[in-house]
Amino acid sequence: MDVGRRIRALRMERGISLSELARLAGVGKATLSGLENGVRNPTLETLYAITAQLGVPLTAVLSAPEQTPTVRGAAVGATLLEVFHDRDATYELYRMRVSPGPAQLSPAHQAGVTEHVTVFSGVLRAGPVDAPSTAGPGEYLRWTSDMPHSYAAVGDDEVRASLLLRYPRPSTPDS
């Protein structure tokens, strides 16, 4: 997997040491070193924590979109469907499944990132940890995800949904 190589390149481009990125992302230095060296498989939660500190969308470290990478966390499996770019933001569209059982905690993304979820089946409780919302089939949730947030299937049925993440582009002097 090229994820580790991409993480290392982004870290080095930013002049951040392995120790500093591990501290900022809240992951163990050995874990981050193992990811960069390709000997550890990252969880979704770990990848989000690292990419938030690097200031990049998750897709910046995943395989090419044509390979439709799937990432998994404690409760969520998400398959990348498309990456869109416009002048102001990058968007990642995922097919998402949330398994019944314990909730998945997702670390904060970089400032201004929003998540948009449309539920197709099951009932989902998701959003900021201190104020999640619930949606059933045909309903939609949106929140700013620059704070810890969670996903949980309500009841015994798996949730099937789409997840759209919007990452604002940093402003430049030309914009």
PDB file of N, CA and C in Angstrom, residues 92-158:
ATOM      1  N   GLU A  92     -14.942  14.657  -1.389  1.00  0.00           N
ATOM      2  CA  GLU A  92     -14.773  13.209  -1.480  1.00  0.00           C
ATOM      3  C   GLU A  92     -16.150  12.573  -1.269  1.00  0.00           C
ATOM      4  N   LEU A  93     -16.539  11.715  -2.209  1.00  0.00           N
ATOM      5  CA  LEU A  93     -17.825  11.035  -2.127  1.00  0.00           C
ATOM      6  C   LEU A  93     -17.571   9.560  -1.840  1.00  0.00           C
ATOM      7  N   TYR A  94     -18.209   9.051  -0.789  1.00  0.00           N
ATOM      8  CA  TYR A  94     -18.040   7.664  -0.365  1.00  0.00           C
ATOM      9  C   TYR A  94     -19.383   6.945  -0.298  1.00  0.00           C
ATOM     10  N   ARG A  95     -19.348   5.644  -0.557  1.00  0.00           N
ATOM     11  CA  ARG A  95     -20.452   4.742  -0.206  1.00  0.00           C
ATOM     12  C   ARG A  95     -20.084   4.247   1.190  1.00  0.00           C
ATOM     13  N   MET A  96     -20.996   4.396   2.139  1.00  0.00           N
ATOM     14  CA  MET A  96     -20.675   4.115   3.534  1.00  0.00           C
ATOM     15  C   MET A  96     -21.632   3.076   4.111  1.00  0.00           C
ATOM     16  N   ARG A  97     -21.072   2.199   4.915  1.00  0.00           N
ATOM     17  CA  ARG A  97     -21.862   1.224   5.672  1.00  0.00           C
ATOM     18  C   ARG A  97     -21.447   1.358   7.128  1.00  0.00           C
ATOM     19  N   VAL A  98     -22.447   1.374   7.989  1.00  0.00           N
ATOM     20  CA  VAL A  98     -22.177   1.453   9.428  1.00  0.00           C
ATOM     21  C   VAL A  98     -22.784   0.206  10.060  1.00  0.00           C
ATOM     22  N   SER A  99     -21.936  -0.585  10.684  1.00  0.00           N
ATOM     23  CA  SER A  99     -22.372  -1.840  11.303  1.00  0.00           C
ATOM     24  C   SER A  99     -23.033  -1.583  12.645  1.00  0.00           C
ATOM     25  N   PRO A 100     -24.044  -2.398  12.990  1.00  0.00           N
ATOM     26  CA  PRO A 100     -24.639  -2.269  14.328  1.00  0.00           C
ATOM     27  C   PRO A 100     -23.591  -2.605  15.384  1.00  0.00           C
ATOM     28  N   GLY A 101     -23.774  -2.042  16.542  1.00  0.00           N
ATOM     29  CA  GLY A 101     -22.828  -2.281  17.638  1.00  0.00           C
ATOM     30  C   GLY A 101     -22.299  -0.966  18.154  1.00  0.00           C
ATOM     31  N   PRO A 102     -21.100  -0.989  18.712  1.00  0.00           N
ATOM     32  CA  PRO A 102     -20.538   0.228  19.296  1.00  0.00           C
ATOM     33  C   PRO A 102     -20.355   1.336  18.251  1.00  0.00           C
ATOM     34  N   ALA A 103     -20.425   2.562  18.714  1.00  0.00           N
ATOM     35  CA  ALA A 103     -20.225   3.724  17.846  1.00  0.00           C
ATOM     36  C   ALA A 103     -18.760   3.842  17.450  1.00  0.00           C
ATOM     37  N   GLN A 104     -18.535   4.511  16.347  1.00  0.00           N
ATOM     38  CA  GLN A 104     -17.175   4.822  15.913  1.00  0.00           C
ATOM     39  C   GLN A 104     -16.917   6.295  16.184  1.00  0.00           C
ATOM     40  N   LEU A 105     -15.820   6.580  16.845  1.00  0.00           N
ATOM     41  CA  LEU A 105     -15.408   7.954  17.102  1.00  0.00           C
ATOM     42  C   LEU A 105     -14.427   8.361  16.017  1.00  0.00           C
ATOM     43  N   SER A 106     -14.684   9.484  15.383  1.00  0.00           N
ATOM     44  CA  SER A 106     -13.795  10.005  14.352  1.00  0.00           C
ATOM     45  C   SER A 106     -13.142  11.271  14.886  1.00  0.00           C
ATOM     46  N   PRO A 107     -11.825  11.396  14.761  1.00  0.00           N
ATOM     47  CA  PRO A 107     -11.173  12.600  15.268  1.00  0.00           C
ATOM     48  C   PRO A 107     -11.532  13.822  14.420  1.00  0.00           C
ATOM     49  N   ALA A 108     -11.240  14.986  14.949  1.00  0.00           N
ATOM     50  CA  ALA A 108     -11.509  16.236  14.240  1.00  0.00           C
ATOM     51  C   ALA A 108     -10.719  16.302  12.945  1.00  0.00           C
ATOM     52  N   HIS A 109     -11.358  16.835  11.908  1.00  0.00           N
ATOM     53  CA  HIS A 109     -10.681  17.144  10.655  1.00  0.00           C
ATOM     54  C   HIS A 109     -10.141  18.561  10.766  1.00  0.00           C
ATOM     55  N   GLN A 110      -9.453  19.020   9.722  1.00  0.00           N
ATOM     56  CA  GLN A 110      -8.966  20.387   9.750  1.00  0.00           C
ATOM     57  C   GLN A 110     -10.131  21.378   9.731  1.00  0.00           C
ATOM     58  N   ALA A 111      -9.848  22.620  10.082  1.00  0.00           N
ATOM     59  CA  ALA A 111     -10.884  23.650  10.209  1.00  0.00           C
ATOM     60  C   ALA A 111     -11.720  23.777   8.941  1.00  0.00           C
ATOM     61  N   GLY A 112     -13.030  23.882   9.122  1.00  0.00           N
ATOM     62  CA  GLY A 112     -13.940  24.149   8.020  1.00  0.00           C
ATOM     63  C   GLY A 112     -14.444  22.948   7.252  1.00  0.00           C
ATOM     64  N   VAL A 113     -13.968  21.751   7.572  1.00  0.00           N
ATOM     65  CA  VAL A 113     -14.432  20.553   6.863  1.00  0.00           C
ATOM     66  C   VAL A 113     -15.871  20.264   7.287  1.00  0.00           C
ATOM     67  N   THR A 114     -16.713  19.946   6.305  1.00  0.00           N
ATOM     68  CA  THR A 114     -18.098  19.569   6.604  1.00  0.00           C
ATOM     69  C   THR A 114     -18.366  18.169   6.074  1.00  0.00           C
ATOM     70  N   GLU A 115     -19.282  17.473   6.742  1.00  0.00           N
ATOM     71  CA  GLU A 115     -19.707  16.148   6.312  1.00  0.00           C
ATOM     72  C   GLU A 115     -21.201  16.195   6.024  1.00  0.00           C
ATOM     73  N   HIS A 116     -21.575  15.493   4.958  1.00  0.00           N
ATOM     74  CA  HIS A 116     -22.957  15.441   4.497  1.00  0.00           C
ATOM     75  C   HIS A 116     -23.304  13.972   4.282  1.00  0.00           C
ATOM     76  N   VAL A 117     -24.296  13.464   5.001  1.00  0.00           N
ATOM     77  CA  VAL A 117     -24.659  12.050   4.927  1.00  0.00           C
ATOM     78  C   VAL A 117     -26.117  11.926   4.500  1.00  0.00           C
ATOM     79  N   THR A 118     -26.362  11.111   3.482  1.00  0.00           N
ATOM     80  CA  THR A 118     -27.716  10.754   3.084  1.00  0.00           C
ATOM     81  C   THR A 118     -27.900   9.269   3.392  1.00  0.00           C
ATOM     82  N   VAL A 119     -28.905   8.949   4.193  1.00  0.00           N
ATOM     83  CA  VAL A 119     -29.156   7.573   4.615  1.00  0.00           C
ATOM     84  C   VAL A 119     -30.100   6.908   3.618  1.00  0.00           C
ATOM     85  N   PHE A 120     -29.718   5.704   3.172  1.00  0.00           N
ATOM     86  CA  PHE A 120     -30.555   4.931   2.257  1.00  0.00           C
ATOM     87  C   PHE A 120     -31.303   3.819   2.971  1.00  0.00           C
ATOM     88  N   SER A 121     -30.655   3.198   3.965  1.00  0.00           N
ATOM     89  CA  SER A 121     -31.331   2.169   4.755  1.00  0.00           C
ATOM     90  C   SER A 121     -30.742   2.148   6.154  1.00  0.00           C
ATOM     91  N   GLY A 122     -31.549   1.696   7.111  1.00  0.00           N
ATOM     92  CA  GLY A 122     -31.132   1.700   8.505  1.00  0.00           C
ATOM     93  C   GLY A 122     -31.356   3.070   9.124  1.00  0.00           C
ATOM     94  N   VAL A 123     -30.962   3.188  10.379  1.00  0.00           N
ATOM     95  CA  VAL A 123     -31.077   4.456  11.103  1.00  0.00           C
ATOM     96  C   VAL A 123     -29.692   4.799  11.634  1.00  0.00           C
ATOM     97  N   LEU A 124     -29.236   6.020  11.340  1.00  0.00           N
ATOM     98  CA  LEU A 124     -27.891   6.478  11.701  1.00  0.00           C
ATOM     99  C   LEU A 124     -27.974   7.584  12.737  1.00  0.00           C
ATOM    100  N   ARG A 125     -27.127   7.479  13.749  1.00  0.00           N
ATOM    101  CA  ARG A 125     -26.900   8.580  14.689  1.00  0.00           C
ATOM    102  C   ARG A 125     -25.469   9.037  14.426  1.00  0.00           C
ATOM    103  N   ALA A 126     -25.319  10.302  14.030  1.00  0.00           N
ATOM    104  CA  ALA A 126     -23.985  10.794  13.681  1.00  0.00           C
ATOM    105  C   ALA A 126     -23.903  12.294  13.909  1.00  0.00           C
ATOM    106  N   GLY A 127     -22.681  12.780  13.987  1.00  0.00           N
ATOM    107  CA  GLY A 127     -22.427  14.205  14.142  1.00  0.00           C
ATOM    108  C   GLY A 127     -21.484  14.458  15.299  1.00  0.00           C
ATOM    109  N   PRO A 128     -21.384  15.712  15.720  1.00  0.00           N
ATOM    110  CA  PRO A 128     -20.491  16.040  16.841  1.00  0.00           C
ATOM    111  C   PRO A 128     -20.804  15.168  18.051  1.00  0.00           C
ATOM    112  N   VAL A 129     -19.767  14.739  18.747  1.00  0.00           N
ATOM    113  CA  VAL A 129     -19.925  13.822  19.876  1.00  0.00           C
ATOM    114  C   VAL A 129     -20.922  14.363  20.905  1.00  0.00           C
ATOM    115  N   ASP A 130     -20.900  15.673  21.134  1.00  0.00           N
ATOM    116  CA  ASP A 130     -21.781  16.238  22.151  1.00  0.00           C
ATOM    117  C   ASP A 130     -23.177  16.588  21.636  1.00  0.00           C
ATOM    118  N   ALA A 131     -23.420  16.439  20.325  1.00  0.00           N
ATOM    119  CA  ALA A 131     -24.746  16.786  19.783  1.00  0.00           C
ATOM    120  C   ALA A 131     -25.049  16.021  18.496  1.00  0.00           C
ATOM    121  N   PRO A 132     -25.041  14.663  18.559  1.00  0.00           N
ATOM    122  CA  PRO A 132     -25.332  13.912  17.331  1.00  0.00           C
ATOM    123  C   PRO A 132     -26.803  14.033  16.939  1.00  0.00           C
ATOM    124  N   SER A 133     -27.080  13.804  15.670  1.00  0.00           N
ATOM    125  CA  SER A 133     -28.446  13.795  15.157  1.00  0.00           C
ATOM    126  C   SER A 133     -28.748  12.404  14.622  1.00  0.00           C
ATOM    127  N   THR A 134     -30.026  12.134  14.396  1.00  0.00           N
ATOM    128  CA  THR A 134     -30.453  10.820  13.907  1.00  0.00           C
ATOM    129  C   THR A 134     -31.184  10.994  12.579  1.00  0.00           C
ATOM    130  N   ALA A 135     -30.921  10.073  11.646  1.00  0.00           N
ATOM    131  CA  ALA A 135     -31.597  10.102  10.339  1.00  0.00           C
ATOM    132  C   ALA A 135     -31.912   8.683   9.899  1.00  0.00           C
ATOM    133  N   GLY A 136     -33.063   8.544   9.251  1.00  0.00           N
ATOM    134  CA  GLY A 136     -33.485   7.268   8.695  1.00  0.00           C
ATOM    135  C   GLY A 136     -33.470   7.342   7.176  1.00  0.00           C
ATOM    136  N   PRO A 137     -34.000   6.322   6.500  1.00  0.00           N
ATOM    137  CA  PRO A 137     -33.984   6.266   5.039  1.00  0.00           C
ATOM    138  C   PRO A 137     -34.563   7.537   4.409  1.00  0.00           C
ATOM    139  N   GLY A 138     -33.807   8.094   3.462  1.00  0.00           N
ATOM    140  CA  GLY A 138     -34.229   9.290   2.750  1.00  0.00           C
ATOM    141  C   GLY A 138     -33.910  10.586   3.472  1.00  0.00           C
ATOM    142  N   GLU A 139     -33.334  10.506   4.659  1.00  0.00           N
ATOM    143  CA  GLU A 139     -33.015  11.715   5.424  1.00  0.00           C
ATOM    144  C   GLU A 139     -31.533  12.055   5.313  1.00  0.00           C
ATOM    145  N   TYR A 140     -31.222  13.281   5.685  1.00  0.00           N
ATOM    146  CA  TYR A 140     -29.903  13.854   5.451  1.00  0.00           C
ATOM    147  C   TYR A 140     -29.387  14.506   6.733  1.00  0.00           C
ATOM    148  N   LEU A 141     -28.087  14.342   6.989  1.00  0.00           N
ATOM    149  CA  LEU A 141     -27.410  14.997   8.110  1.00  0.00           C
ATOM    150  C   LEU A 141     -26.238  15.816   7.581  1.00  0.00           C
ATOM    151  N   ARG A 142     -25.951  16.919   8.250  1.00  0.00           N
ATOM    152  CA  ARG A 142     -24.799  17.758   7.901  1.00  0.00           C
ATOM    153  C   ARG A 142     -24.223  18.326   9.182  1.00  0.00           C
ATOM    154  N   TRP A 143     -22.885  18.349   9.265  1.00  0.00           N
ATOM    155  CA  TRP A 143     -22.241  18.978  10.407  1.00  0.00           C
ATOM    156  C   TRP A 143     -20.842  19.418  10.023  1.00  0.00           C
ATOM    157  N   THR A 144     -20.314  20.356  10.792  1.00  0.00           N
ATOM    158  CA  THR A 144     -18.926  20.770  10.647  1.00  0.00           C
ATOM    159  C   THR A 144     -18.107  19.772  11.439  1.00  0.00           C
ATOM    160  N   SER A 145     -17.136  19.161  10.778  1.00  0.00           N
ATOM    161  CA  SER A 145     -16.426  18.042  11.413  1.00  0.00           C
ATOM    162  C   SER A 145     -15.017  18.396  11.862  1.00  0.00           C
ATOM    163  N   ASP A 146     -14.815  19.669  12.222  1.00  0.00           N
ATOM    164  CA  ASP A 146     -13.511  20.052  12.772  1.00  0.00           C
ATOM    165  C   ASP A 146     -13.504  19.893  14.295  1.00  0.00           C
ATOM    166  N   MET A 147     -14.308  18.945  14.746  1.00  0.00           N
ATOM    167  CA  MET A 147     -14.358  18.527  16.148  1.00  0.00           C
ATOM    168  C   MET A 147     -14.606  17.023  16.150  1.00  0.00           C
ATOM    169  N   PRO A 148     -14.301  16.326  17.247  1.00  0.00           N
ATOM    170  CA  PRO A 148     -14.580  14.885  17.264  1.00  0.00           C
ATOM    171  C   PRO A 148     -16.057  14.623  16.975  1.00  0.00           C
ATOM    172  N   HIS A 149     -16.304  13.589  16.197  1.00  0.00           N
ATOM    173  CA  HIS A 149     -17.672  13.237  15.817  1.00  0.00           C
ATOM    174  C   HIS A 149     -17.792  11.721  15.777  1.00  0.00           C
ATOM    175  N   SER A 150     -19.037  11.252  15.745  1.00  0.00           N
ATOM    176  CA  SER A 150     -19.233   9.800  15.823  1.00  0.00           C
ATOM    177  C   SER A 150     -20.286   9.339  14.831  1.00  0.00           C
ATOM    178  N   TYR A 151     -20.270   8.023  14.600  1.00  0.00           N
ATOM    179  CA  TYR A 151     -21.235   7.347  13.736  1.00  0.00           C
ATOM    180  C   TYR A 151     -21.702   6.099  14.478  1.00  0.00           C
ATOM    181  N   ALA A 152     -23.004   5.861  14.480  1.00  0.00           N
ATOM    182  CA  ALA A 152     -23.524   4.639  15.098  1.00  0.00           C
ATOM    183  C   ALA A 152     -24.814   4.231  14.396  1.00  0.00           C
ATOM    184  N   ALA A 153     -24.942   2.937  14.153  1.00  0.00           N
ATOM    185  CA  ALA A 153     -26.201   2.392  13.657  1.00  0.00           C
ATOM    186  C   ALA A 153     -27.127   2.275  14.861  1.00  0.00           C
ATOM    187  N   VAL A 154     -28.354   2.744  14.692  1.00  0.00           N
ATOM    188  CA  VAL A 154     -29.355   2.644  15.758  1.00  0.00           C
ATOM    189  C   VAL A 154     -30.147   1.361  15.501  1.00  0.00           C
ATOM    190  N   GLY A 155     -30.170   0.468  16.469  1.00  0.00           N
ATOM    191  CA  GLY A 155     -30.880  -0.799  16.299  1.00  0.00           C
ATOM    192  C   GLY A 155     -29.966  -1.877  15.755  1.00  0.00           C
ATOM    193  N   ASP A 156     -30.577  -2.912  15.191  1.00  0.00           N
ATOM    194  CA  ASP A 156     -29.830  -4.090  14.756  1.00  0.00           C
ATOM    195  C   ASP A 156     -29.511  -4.113  13.264  1.00  0.00           C
ATOM    196  N   ASP A 157     -29.936  -3.096  12.514  1.00  0.00           N
ATOM    197  CA  ASP A 157     -29.726  -3.102  11.067  1.00  0.00           C
ATOM    198  C   ASP A 157     -28.515  -2.272  10.667  1.00  0.00           C
ATOM    199  N   GLU A 158     -27.794  -2.781   9.681  1.00  0.00           N
ATOM    200  CA  GLU A 158     -26.686  -2.033   9.101  1.00  0.00           C
ATOM    201  C   GLU A 158     -27.237  -0.770   8.423  1.00  0.00           C
TER     202      GLU A 158
END
